[in-house]
mmCIF file of N, CA and C and ligand atoms in Angstrom:
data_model
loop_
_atom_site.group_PDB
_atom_site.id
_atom_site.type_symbol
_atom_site.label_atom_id
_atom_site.label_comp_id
_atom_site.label_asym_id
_atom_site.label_seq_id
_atom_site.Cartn_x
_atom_site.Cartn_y
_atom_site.Cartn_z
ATOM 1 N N UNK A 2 -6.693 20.842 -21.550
ATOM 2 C CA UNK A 2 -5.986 20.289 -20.394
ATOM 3 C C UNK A 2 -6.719 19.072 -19.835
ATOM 4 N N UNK A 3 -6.006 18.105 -19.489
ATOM 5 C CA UNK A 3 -6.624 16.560 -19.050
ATOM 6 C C UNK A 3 -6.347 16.764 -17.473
ATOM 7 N N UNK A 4 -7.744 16.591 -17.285
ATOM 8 C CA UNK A 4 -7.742 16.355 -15.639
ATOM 9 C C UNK A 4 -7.241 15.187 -15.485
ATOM 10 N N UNK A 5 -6.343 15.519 -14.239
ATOM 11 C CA UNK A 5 -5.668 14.456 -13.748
ATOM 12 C C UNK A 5 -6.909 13.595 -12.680
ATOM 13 N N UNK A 6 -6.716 11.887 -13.386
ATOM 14 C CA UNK A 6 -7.827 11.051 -12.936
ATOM 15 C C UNK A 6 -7.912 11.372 -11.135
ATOM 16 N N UNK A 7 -9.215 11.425 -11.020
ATOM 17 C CA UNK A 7 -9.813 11.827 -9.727
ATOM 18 C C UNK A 7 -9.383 10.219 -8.809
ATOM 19 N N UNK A 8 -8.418 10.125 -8.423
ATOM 20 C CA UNK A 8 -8.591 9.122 -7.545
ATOM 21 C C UNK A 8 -9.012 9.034 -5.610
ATOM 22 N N UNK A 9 -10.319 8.800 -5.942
ATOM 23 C CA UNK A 9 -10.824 8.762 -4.518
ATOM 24 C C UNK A 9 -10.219 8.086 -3.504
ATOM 25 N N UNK A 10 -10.334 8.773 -2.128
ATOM 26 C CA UNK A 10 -9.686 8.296 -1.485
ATOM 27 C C UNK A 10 -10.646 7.340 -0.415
ATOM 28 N N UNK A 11 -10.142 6.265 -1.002
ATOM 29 C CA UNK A 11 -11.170 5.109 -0.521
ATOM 30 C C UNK A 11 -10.513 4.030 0.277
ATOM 31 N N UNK A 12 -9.175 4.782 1.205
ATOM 32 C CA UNK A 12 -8.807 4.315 2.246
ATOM 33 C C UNK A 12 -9.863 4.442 3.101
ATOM 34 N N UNK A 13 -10.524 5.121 3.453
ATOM 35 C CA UNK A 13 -11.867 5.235 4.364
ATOM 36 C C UNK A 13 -11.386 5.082 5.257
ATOM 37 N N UNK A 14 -11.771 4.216 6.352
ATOM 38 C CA UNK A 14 -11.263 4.346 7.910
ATOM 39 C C UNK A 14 -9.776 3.551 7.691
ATOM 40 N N UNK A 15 -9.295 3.552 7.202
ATOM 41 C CA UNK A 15 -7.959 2.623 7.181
ATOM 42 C C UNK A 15 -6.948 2.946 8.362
ATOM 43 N N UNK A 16 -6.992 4.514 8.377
ATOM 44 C CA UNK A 16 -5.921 5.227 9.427
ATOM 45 C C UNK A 16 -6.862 5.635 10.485
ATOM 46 N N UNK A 17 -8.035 4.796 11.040
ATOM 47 C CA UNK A 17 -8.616 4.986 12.726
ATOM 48 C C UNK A 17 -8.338 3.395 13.129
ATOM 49 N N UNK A 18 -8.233 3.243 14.323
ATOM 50 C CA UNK A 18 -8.230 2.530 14.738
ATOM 51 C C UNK A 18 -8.625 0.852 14.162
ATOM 52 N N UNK A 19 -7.801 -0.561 13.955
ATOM 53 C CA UNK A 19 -8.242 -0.980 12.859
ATOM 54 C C UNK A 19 -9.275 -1.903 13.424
ATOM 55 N N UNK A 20 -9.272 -2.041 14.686
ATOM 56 C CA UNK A 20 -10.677 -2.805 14.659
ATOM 57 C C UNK A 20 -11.563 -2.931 15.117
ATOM 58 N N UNK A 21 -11.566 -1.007 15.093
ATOM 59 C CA UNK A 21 -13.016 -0.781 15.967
ATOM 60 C C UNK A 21 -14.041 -0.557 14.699
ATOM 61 N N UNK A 22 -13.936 -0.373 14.368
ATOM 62 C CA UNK A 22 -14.457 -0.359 12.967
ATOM 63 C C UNK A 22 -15.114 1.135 12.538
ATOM 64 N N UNK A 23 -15.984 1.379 11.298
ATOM 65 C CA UNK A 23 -16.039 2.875 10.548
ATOM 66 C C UNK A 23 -17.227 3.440 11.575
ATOM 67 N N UNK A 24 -18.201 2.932 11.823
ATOM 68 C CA UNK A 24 -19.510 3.316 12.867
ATOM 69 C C UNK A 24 -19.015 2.359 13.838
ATOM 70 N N UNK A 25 -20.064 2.753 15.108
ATOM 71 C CA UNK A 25 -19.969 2.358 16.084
ATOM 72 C C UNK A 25 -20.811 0.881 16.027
ATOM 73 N N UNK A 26 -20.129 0.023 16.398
ATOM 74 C CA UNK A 26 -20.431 -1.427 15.858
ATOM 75 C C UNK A 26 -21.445 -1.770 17.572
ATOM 76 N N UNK A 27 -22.485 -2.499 17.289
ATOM 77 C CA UNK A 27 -22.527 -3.016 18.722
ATOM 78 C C UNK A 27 -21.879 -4.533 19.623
ATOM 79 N N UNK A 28 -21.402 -3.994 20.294
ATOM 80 C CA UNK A 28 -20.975 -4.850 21.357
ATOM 81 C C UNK A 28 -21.231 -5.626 22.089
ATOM 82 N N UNK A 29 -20.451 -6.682 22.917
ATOM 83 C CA UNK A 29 -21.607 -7.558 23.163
ATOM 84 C C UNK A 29 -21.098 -9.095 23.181
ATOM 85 N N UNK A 30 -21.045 -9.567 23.966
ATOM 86 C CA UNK A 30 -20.821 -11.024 23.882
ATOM 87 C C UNK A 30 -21.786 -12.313 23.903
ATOM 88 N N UNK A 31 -21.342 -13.101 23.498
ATOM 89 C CA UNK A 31 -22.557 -13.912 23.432
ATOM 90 C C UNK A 31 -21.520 -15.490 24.266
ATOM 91 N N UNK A 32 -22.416 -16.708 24.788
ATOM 92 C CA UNK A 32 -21.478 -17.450 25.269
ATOM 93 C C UNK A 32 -21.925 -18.339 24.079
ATOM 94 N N UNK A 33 -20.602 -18.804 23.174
ATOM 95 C CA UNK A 33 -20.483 -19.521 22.548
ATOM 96 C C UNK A 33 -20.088 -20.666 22.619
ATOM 97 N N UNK A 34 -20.782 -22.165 22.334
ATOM 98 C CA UNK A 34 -20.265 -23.238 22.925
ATOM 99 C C UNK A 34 -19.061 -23.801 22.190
ATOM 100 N N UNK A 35 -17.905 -24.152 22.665
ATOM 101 C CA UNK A 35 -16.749 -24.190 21.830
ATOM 102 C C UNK A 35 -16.505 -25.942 21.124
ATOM 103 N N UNK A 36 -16.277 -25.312 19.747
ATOM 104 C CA UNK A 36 -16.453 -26.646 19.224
ATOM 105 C C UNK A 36 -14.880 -26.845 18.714
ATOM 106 N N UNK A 37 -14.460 -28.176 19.203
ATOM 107 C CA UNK A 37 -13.147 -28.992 18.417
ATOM 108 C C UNK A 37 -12.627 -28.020 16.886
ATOM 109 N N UNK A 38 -11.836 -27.134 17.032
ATOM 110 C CA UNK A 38 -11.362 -26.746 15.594
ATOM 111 C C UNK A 38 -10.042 -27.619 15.390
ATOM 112 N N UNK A 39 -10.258 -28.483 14.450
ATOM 113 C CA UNK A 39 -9.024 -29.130 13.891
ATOM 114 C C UNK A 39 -8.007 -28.142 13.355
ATOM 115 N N UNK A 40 -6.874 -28.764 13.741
ATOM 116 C CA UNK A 40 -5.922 -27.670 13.456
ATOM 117 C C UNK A 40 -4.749 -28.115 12.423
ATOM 118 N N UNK A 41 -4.939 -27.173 11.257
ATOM 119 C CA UNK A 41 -4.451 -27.247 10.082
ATOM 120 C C UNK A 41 -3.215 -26.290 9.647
ATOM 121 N N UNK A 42 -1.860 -26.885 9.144
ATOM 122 C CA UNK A 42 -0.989 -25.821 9.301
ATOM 123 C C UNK A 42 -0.807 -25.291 7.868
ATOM 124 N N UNK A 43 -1.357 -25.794 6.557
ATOM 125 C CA UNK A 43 -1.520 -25.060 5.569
ATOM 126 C C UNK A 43 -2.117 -24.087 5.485
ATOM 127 N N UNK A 44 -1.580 -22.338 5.618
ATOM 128 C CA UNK A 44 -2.495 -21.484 5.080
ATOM 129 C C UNK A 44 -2.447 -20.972 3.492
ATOM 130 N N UNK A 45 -1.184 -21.165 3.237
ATOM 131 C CA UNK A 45 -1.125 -20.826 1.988
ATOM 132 C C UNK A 45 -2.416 -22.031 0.360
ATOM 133 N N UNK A 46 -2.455 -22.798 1.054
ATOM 134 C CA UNK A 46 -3.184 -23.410 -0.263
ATOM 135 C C UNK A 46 -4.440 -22.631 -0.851
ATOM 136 N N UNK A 47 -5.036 -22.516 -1.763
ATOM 137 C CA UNK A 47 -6.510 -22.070 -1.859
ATOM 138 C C UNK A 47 -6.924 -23.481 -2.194
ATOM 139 N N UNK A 48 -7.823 -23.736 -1.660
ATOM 140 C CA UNK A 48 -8.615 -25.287 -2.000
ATOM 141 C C UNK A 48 -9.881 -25.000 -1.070
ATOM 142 N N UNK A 49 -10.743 -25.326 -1.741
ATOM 143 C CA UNK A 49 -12.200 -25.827 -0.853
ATOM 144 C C UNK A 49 -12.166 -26.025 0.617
ATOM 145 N N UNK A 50 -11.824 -25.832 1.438
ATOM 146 C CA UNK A 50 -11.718 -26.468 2.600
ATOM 147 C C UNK A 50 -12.679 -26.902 3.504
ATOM 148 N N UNK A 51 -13.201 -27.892 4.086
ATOM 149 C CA UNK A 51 -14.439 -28.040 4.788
ATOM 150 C C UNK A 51 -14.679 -26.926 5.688
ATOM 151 N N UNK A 52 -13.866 -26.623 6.853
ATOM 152 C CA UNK A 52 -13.763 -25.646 7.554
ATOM 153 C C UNK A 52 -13.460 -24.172 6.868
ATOM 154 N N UNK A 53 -14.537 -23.695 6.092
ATOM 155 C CA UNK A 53 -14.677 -22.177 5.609
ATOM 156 C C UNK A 53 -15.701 -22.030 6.040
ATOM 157 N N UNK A 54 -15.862 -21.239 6.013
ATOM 158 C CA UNK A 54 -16.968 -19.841 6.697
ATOM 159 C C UNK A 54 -17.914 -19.500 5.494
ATOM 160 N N UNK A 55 -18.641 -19.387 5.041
ATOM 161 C CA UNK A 55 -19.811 -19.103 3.979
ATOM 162 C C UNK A 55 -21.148 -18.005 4.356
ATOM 163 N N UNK A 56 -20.861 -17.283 3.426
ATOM 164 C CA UNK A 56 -21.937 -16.268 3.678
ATOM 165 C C UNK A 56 -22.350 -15.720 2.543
ATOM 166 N N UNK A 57 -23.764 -15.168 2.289
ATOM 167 C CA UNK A 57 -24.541 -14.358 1.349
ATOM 168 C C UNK A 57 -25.012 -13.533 1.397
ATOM 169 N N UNK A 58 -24.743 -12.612 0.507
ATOM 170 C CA UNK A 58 -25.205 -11.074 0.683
ATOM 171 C C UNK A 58 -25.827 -10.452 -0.883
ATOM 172 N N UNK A 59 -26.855 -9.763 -0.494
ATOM 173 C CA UNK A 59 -27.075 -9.336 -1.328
ATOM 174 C C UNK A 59 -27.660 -7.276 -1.384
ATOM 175 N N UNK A 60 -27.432 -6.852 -2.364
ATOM 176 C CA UNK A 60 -27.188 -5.311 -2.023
ATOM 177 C C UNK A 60 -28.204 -5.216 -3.421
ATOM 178 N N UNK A 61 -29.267 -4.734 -3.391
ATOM 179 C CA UNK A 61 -30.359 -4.626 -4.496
ATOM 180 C C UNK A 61 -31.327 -4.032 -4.238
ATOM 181 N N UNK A 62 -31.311 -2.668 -4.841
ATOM 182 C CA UNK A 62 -32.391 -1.541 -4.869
ATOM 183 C C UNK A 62 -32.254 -0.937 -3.628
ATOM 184 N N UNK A 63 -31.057 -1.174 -2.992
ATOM 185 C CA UNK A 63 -30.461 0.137 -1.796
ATOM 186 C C UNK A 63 -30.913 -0.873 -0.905
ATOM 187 N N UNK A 64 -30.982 -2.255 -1.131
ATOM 188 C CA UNK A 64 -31.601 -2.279 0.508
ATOM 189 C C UNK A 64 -30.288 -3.759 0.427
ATOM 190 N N UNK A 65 -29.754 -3.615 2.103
ATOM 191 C CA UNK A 65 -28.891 -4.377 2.137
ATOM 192 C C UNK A 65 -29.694 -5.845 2.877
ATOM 193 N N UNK A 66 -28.901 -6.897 2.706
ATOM 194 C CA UNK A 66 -29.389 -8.465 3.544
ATOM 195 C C UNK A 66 -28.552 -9.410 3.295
ATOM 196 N N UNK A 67 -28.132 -10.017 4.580
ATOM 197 C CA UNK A 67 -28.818 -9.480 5.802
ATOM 198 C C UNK A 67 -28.052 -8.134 6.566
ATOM 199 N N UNK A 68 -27.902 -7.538 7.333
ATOM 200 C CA UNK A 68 -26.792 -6.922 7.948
ATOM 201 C C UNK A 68 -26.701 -7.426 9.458
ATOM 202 N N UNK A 69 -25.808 -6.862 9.864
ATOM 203 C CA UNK A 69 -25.365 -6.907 11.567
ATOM 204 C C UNK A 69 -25.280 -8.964 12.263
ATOM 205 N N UNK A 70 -24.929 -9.559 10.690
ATOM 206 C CA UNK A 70 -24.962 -10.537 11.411
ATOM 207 C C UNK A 70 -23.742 -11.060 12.578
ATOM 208 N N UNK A 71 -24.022 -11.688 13.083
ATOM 209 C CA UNK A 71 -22.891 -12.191 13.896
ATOM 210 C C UNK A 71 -22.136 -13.407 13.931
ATOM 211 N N UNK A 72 -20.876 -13.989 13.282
ATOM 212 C CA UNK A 72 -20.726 -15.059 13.096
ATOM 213 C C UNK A 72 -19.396 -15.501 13.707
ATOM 214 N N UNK A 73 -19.269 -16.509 14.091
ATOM 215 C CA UNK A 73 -18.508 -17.199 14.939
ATOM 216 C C UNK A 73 -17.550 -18.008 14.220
ATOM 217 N N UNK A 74 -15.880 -17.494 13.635
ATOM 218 C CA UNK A 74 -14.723 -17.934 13.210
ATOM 219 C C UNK A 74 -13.630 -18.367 14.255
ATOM 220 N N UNK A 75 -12.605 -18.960 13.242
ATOM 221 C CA UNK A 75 -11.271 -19.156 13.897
ATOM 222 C C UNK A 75 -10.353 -18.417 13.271
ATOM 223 N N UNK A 76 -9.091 -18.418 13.541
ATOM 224 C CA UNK A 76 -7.811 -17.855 13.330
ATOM 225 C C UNK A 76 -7.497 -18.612 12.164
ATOM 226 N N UNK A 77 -7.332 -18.626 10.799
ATOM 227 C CA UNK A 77 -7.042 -18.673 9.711
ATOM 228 C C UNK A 77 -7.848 -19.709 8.641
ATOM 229 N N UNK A 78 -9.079 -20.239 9.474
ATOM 230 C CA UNK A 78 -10.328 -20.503 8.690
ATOM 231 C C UNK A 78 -10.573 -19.178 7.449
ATOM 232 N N UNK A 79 -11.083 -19.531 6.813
ATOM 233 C CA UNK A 79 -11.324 -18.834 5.366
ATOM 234 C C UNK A 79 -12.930 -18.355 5.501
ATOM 235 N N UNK A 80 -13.140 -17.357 5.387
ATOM 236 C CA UNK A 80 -14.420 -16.738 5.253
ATOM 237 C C UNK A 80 -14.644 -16.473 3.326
ATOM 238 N N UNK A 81 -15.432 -17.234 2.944
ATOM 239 C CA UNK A 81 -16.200 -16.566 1.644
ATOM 240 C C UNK A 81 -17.553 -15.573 2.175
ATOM 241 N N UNK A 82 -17.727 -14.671 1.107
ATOM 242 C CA UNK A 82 -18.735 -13.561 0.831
ATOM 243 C C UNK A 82 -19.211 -13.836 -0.498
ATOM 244 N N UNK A 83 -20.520 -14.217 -0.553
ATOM 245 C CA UNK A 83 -20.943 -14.373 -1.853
ATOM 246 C C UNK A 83 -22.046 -12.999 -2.149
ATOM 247 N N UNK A 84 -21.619 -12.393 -3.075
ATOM 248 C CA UNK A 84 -22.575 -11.403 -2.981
ATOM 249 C C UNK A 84 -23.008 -11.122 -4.278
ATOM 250 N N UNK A 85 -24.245 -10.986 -4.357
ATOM 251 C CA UNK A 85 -25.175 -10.132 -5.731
ATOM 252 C C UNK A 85 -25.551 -8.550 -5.554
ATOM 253 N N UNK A 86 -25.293 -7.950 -6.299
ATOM 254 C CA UNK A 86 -25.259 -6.420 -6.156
ATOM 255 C C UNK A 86 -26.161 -5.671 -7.549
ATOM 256 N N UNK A 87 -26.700 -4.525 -7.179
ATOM 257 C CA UNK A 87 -26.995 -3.927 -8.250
ATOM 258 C C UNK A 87 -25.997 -2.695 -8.595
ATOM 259 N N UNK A 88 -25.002 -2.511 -7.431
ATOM 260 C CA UNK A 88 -24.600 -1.218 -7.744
ATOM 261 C C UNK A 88 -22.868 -1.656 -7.514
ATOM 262 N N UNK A 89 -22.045 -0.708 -7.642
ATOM 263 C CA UNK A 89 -20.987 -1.077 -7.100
ATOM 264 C C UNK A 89 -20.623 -0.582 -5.605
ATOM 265 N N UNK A 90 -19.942 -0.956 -5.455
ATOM 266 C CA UNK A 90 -19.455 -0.983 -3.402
ATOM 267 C C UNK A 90 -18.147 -1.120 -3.182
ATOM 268 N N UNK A 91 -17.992 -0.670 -1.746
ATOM 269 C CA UNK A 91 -16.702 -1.439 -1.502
ATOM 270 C C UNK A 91 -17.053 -2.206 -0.197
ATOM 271 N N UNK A 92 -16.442 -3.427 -0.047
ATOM 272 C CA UNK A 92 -16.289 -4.615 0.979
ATOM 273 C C UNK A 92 -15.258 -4.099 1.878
ATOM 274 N N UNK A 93 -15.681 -3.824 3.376
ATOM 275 C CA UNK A 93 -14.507 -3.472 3.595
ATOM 276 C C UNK A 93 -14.328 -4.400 5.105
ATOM 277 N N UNK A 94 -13.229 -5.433 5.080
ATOM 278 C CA UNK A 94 -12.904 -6.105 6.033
ATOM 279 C C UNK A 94 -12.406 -5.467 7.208
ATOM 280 N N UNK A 95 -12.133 -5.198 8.741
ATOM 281 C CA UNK A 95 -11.214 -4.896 9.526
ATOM 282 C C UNK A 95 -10.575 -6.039 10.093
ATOM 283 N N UNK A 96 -10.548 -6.530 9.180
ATOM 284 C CA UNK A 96 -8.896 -7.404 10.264
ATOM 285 C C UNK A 96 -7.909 -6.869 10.478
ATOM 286 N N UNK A 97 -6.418 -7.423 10.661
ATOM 287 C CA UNK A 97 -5.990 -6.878 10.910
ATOM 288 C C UNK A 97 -4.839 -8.523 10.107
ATOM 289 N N UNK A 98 -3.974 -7.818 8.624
ATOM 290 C CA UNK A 98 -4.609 -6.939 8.232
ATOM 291 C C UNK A 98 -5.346 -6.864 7.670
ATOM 292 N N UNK A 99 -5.974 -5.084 7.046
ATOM 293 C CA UNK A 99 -7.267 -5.164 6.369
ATOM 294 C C UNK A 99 -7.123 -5.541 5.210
ATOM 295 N N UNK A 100 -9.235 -6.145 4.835
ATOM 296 C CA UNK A 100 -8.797 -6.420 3.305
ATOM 297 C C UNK A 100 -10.419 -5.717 2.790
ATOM 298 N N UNK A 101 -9.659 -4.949 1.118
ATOM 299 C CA UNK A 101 -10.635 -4.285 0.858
ATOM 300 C C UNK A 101 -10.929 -5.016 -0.652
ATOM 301 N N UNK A 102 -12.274 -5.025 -0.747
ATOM 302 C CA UNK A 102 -13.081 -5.797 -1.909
ATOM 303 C C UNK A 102 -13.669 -4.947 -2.775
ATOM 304 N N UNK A 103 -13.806 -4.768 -4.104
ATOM 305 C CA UNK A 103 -14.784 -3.997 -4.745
ATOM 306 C C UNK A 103 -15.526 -4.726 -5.525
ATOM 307 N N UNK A 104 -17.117 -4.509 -5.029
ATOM 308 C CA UNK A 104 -18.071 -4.723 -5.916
ATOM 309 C C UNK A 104 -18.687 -4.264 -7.075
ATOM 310 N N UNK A 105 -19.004 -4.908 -7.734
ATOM 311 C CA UNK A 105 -19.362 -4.660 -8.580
ATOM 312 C C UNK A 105 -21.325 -4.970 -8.869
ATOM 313 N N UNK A 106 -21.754 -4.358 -10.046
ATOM 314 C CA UNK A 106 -22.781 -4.727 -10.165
ATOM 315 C C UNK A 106 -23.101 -6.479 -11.003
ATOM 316 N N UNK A 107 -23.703 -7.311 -10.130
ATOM 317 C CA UNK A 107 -23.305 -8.920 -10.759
ATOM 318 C C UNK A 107 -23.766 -9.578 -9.898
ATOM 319 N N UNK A 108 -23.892 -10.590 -10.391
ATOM 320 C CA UNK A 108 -24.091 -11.849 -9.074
ATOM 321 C C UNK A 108 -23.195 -12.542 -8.985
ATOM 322 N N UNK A 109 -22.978 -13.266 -7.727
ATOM 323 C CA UNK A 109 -22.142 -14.194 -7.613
ATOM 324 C C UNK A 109 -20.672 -13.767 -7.274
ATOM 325 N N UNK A 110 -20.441 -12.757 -6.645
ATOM 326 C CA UNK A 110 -19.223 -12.173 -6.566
ATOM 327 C C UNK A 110 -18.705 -12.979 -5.173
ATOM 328 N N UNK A 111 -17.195 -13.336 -5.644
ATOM 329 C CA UNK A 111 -16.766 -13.891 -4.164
ATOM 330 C C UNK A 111 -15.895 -13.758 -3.443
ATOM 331 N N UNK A 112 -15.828 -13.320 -2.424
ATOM 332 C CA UNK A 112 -14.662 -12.846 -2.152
ATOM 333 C C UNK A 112 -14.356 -13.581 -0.828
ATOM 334 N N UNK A 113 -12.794 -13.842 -0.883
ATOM 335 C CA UNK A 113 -12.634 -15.185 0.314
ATOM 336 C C UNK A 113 -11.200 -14.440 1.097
ATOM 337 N N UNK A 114 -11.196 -14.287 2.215
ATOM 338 C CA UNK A 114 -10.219 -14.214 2.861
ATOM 339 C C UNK A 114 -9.655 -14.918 4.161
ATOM 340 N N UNK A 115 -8.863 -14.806 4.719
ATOM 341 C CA UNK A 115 -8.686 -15.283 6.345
ATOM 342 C C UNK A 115 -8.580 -14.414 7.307
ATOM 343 N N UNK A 116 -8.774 -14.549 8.020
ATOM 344 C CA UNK A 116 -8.229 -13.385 9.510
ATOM 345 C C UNK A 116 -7.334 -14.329 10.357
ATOM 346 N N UNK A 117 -5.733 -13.438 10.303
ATOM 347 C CA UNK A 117 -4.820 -14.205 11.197
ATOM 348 C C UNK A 117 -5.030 -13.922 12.920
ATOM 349 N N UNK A 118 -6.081 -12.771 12.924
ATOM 350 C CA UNK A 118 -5.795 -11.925 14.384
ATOM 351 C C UNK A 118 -7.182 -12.355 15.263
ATOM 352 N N UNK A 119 -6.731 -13.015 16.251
ATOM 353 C CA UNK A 119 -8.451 -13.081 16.868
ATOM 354 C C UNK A 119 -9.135 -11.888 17.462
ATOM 355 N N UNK A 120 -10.320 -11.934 17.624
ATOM 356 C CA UNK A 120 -10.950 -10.785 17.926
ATOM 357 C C UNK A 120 -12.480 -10.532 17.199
ATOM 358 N N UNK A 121 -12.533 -9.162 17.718
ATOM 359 C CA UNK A 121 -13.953 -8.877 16.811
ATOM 360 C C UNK A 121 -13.881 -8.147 15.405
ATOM 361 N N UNK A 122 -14.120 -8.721 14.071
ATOM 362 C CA UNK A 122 -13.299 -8.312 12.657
ATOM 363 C C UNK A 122 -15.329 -7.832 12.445
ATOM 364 N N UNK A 123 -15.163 -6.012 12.211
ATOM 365 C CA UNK A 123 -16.513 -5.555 11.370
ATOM 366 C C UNK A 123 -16.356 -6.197 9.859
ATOM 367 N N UNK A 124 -16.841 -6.474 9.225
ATOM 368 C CA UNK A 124 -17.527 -6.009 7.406
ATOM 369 C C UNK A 124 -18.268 -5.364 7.257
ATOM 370 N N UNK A 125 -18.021 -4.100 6.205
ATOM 371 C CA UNK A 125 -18.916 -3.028 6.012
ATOM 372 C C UNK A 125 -18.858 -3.150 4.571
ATOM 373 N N UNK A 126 -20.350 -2.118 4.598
ATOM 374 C CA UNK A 126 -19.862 -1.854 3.177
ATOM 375 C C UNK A 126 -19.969 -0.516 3.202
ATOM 376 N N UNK A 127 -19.345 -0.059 2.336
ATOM 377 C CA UNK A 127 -18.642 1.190 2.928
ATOM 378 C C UNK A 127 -19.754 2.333 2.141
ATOM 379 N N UNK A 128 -19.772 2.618 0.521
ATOM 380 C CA UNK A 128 -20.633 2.801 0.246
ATOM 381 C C UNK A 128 -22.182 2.817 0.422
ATOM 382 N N UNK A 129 -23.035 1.779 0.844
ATOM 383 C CA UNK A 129 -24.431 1.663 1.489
ATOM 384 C C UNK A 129 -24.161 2.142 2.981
ATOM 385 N N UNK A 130 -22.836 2.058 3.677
ATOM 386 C CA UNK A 130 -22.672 2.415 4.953
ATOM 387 C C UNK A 130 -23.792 1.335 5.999
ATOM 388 N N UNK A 131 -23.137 0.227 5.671
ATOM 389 C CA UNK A 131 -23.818 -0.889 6.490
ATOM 390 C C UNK A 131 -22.728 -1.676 7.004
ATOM 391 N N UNK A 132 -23.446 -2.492 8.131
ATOM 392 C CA UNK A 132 -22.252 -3.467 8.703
ATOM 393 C C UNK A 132 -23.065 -4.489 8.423
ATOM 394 N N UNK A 133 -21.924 -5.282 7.734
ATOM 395 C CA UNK A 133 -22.957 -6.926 7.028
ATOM 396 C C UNK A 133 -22.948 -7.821 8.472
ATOM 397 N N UNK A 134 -21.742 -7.711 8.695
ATOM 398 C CA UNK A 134 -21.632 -8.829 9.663
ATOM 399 C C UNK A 134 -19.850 -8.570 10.526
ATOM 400 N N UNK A 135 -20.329 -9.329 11.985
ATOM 401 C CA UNK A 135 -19.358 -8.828 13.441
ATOM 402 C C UNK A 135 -18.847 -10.620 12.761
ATOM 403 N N UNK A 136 -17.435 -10.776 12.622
ATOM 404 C CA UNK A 136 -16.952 -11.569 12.658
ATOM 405 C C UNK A 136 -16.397 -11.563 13.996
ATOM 406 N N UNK A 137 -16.686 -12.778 14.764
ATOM 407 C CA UNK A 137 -16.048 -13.058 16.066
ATOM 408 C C UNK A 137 -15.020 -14.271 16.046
ATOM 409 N N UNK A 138 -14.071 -14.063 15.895
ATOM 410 C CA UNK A 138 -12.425 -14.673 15.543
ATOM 411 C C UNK A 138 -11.470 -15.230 17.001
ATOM 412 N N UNK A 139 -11.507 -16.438 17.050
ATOM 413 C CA UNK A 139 -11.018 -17.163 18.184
ATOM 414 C C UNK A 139 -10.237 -17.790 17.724
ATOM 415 N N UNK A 140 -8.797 -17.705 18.678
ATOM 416 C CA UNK A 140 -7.475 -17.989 18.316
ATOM 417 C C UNK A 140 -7.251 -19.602 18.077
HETATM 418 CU CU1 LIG B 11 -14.515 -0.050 6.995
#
């Protein structure tokens, strides 16, 4: 008899609340000085865009870096995640909506999304059970 494939259920927090995120995230404002976002009505293109968001992560020998960063977006600016891993993972965005990534073991993995919703968007990784980084998302 063939076991029927074990598919994990790696909705994870999908059905709590979507953007409070899986742990208790810390809170907290910071006064950010507001800079001119040019405003662009293409979201659909993928192209390079000056205004993306860039970040690096790396997950190697259990130890995550950086975590809990805090970074300061707009409403449909593009966030890349560049990440090197030894193990596999899952990326898990709370926007709204969410977007979920799987890592792999590799370098250079990238994963690019937008957030249409302003607010405070966690990234976890769900597996190491870390928060990489508090995306702070202004309309
Ligand atoms: Cu999550």
């Amino acid at each position: 008899m063939g076991l029927s494939p074990l598919r994990a259920a790696i909705i994870g927090c999908a059905t709590v609340a979507l953007v409070a995120g899986c742990g208790s995230s810390s809170g907290g404002t910071s006064p950010s000085t507001a800079e001119p976002v040019p405003s662009t009505d293409s979201t659909a293109a993928v192209s390079a865009e000056p205004d993306s968001l860039r970040m690096n992560l790396s997950i190697v020998g259990g130890t995550v870096e950086p975590t809990n960063q805090r970074l300061d977006a707009s409403v449909g600016q593009s966030v890349s995640i560049s990440i090197d891993s030894d193990i596999t993972d899952e990326l898990h965005v709370h926007s709204v909506p969410e977007h979920t990534f799987e890592i792999e073991p590799g370098k250079d993995q990238l994963f690019t999304f937008t957030v249409d919703v302003p607010g405070q968007v966690d990234v976890e990784l769900h597996h190491s059970d870390r928060t990489v980084a508090t995306l702070v998302v202004r309309p």
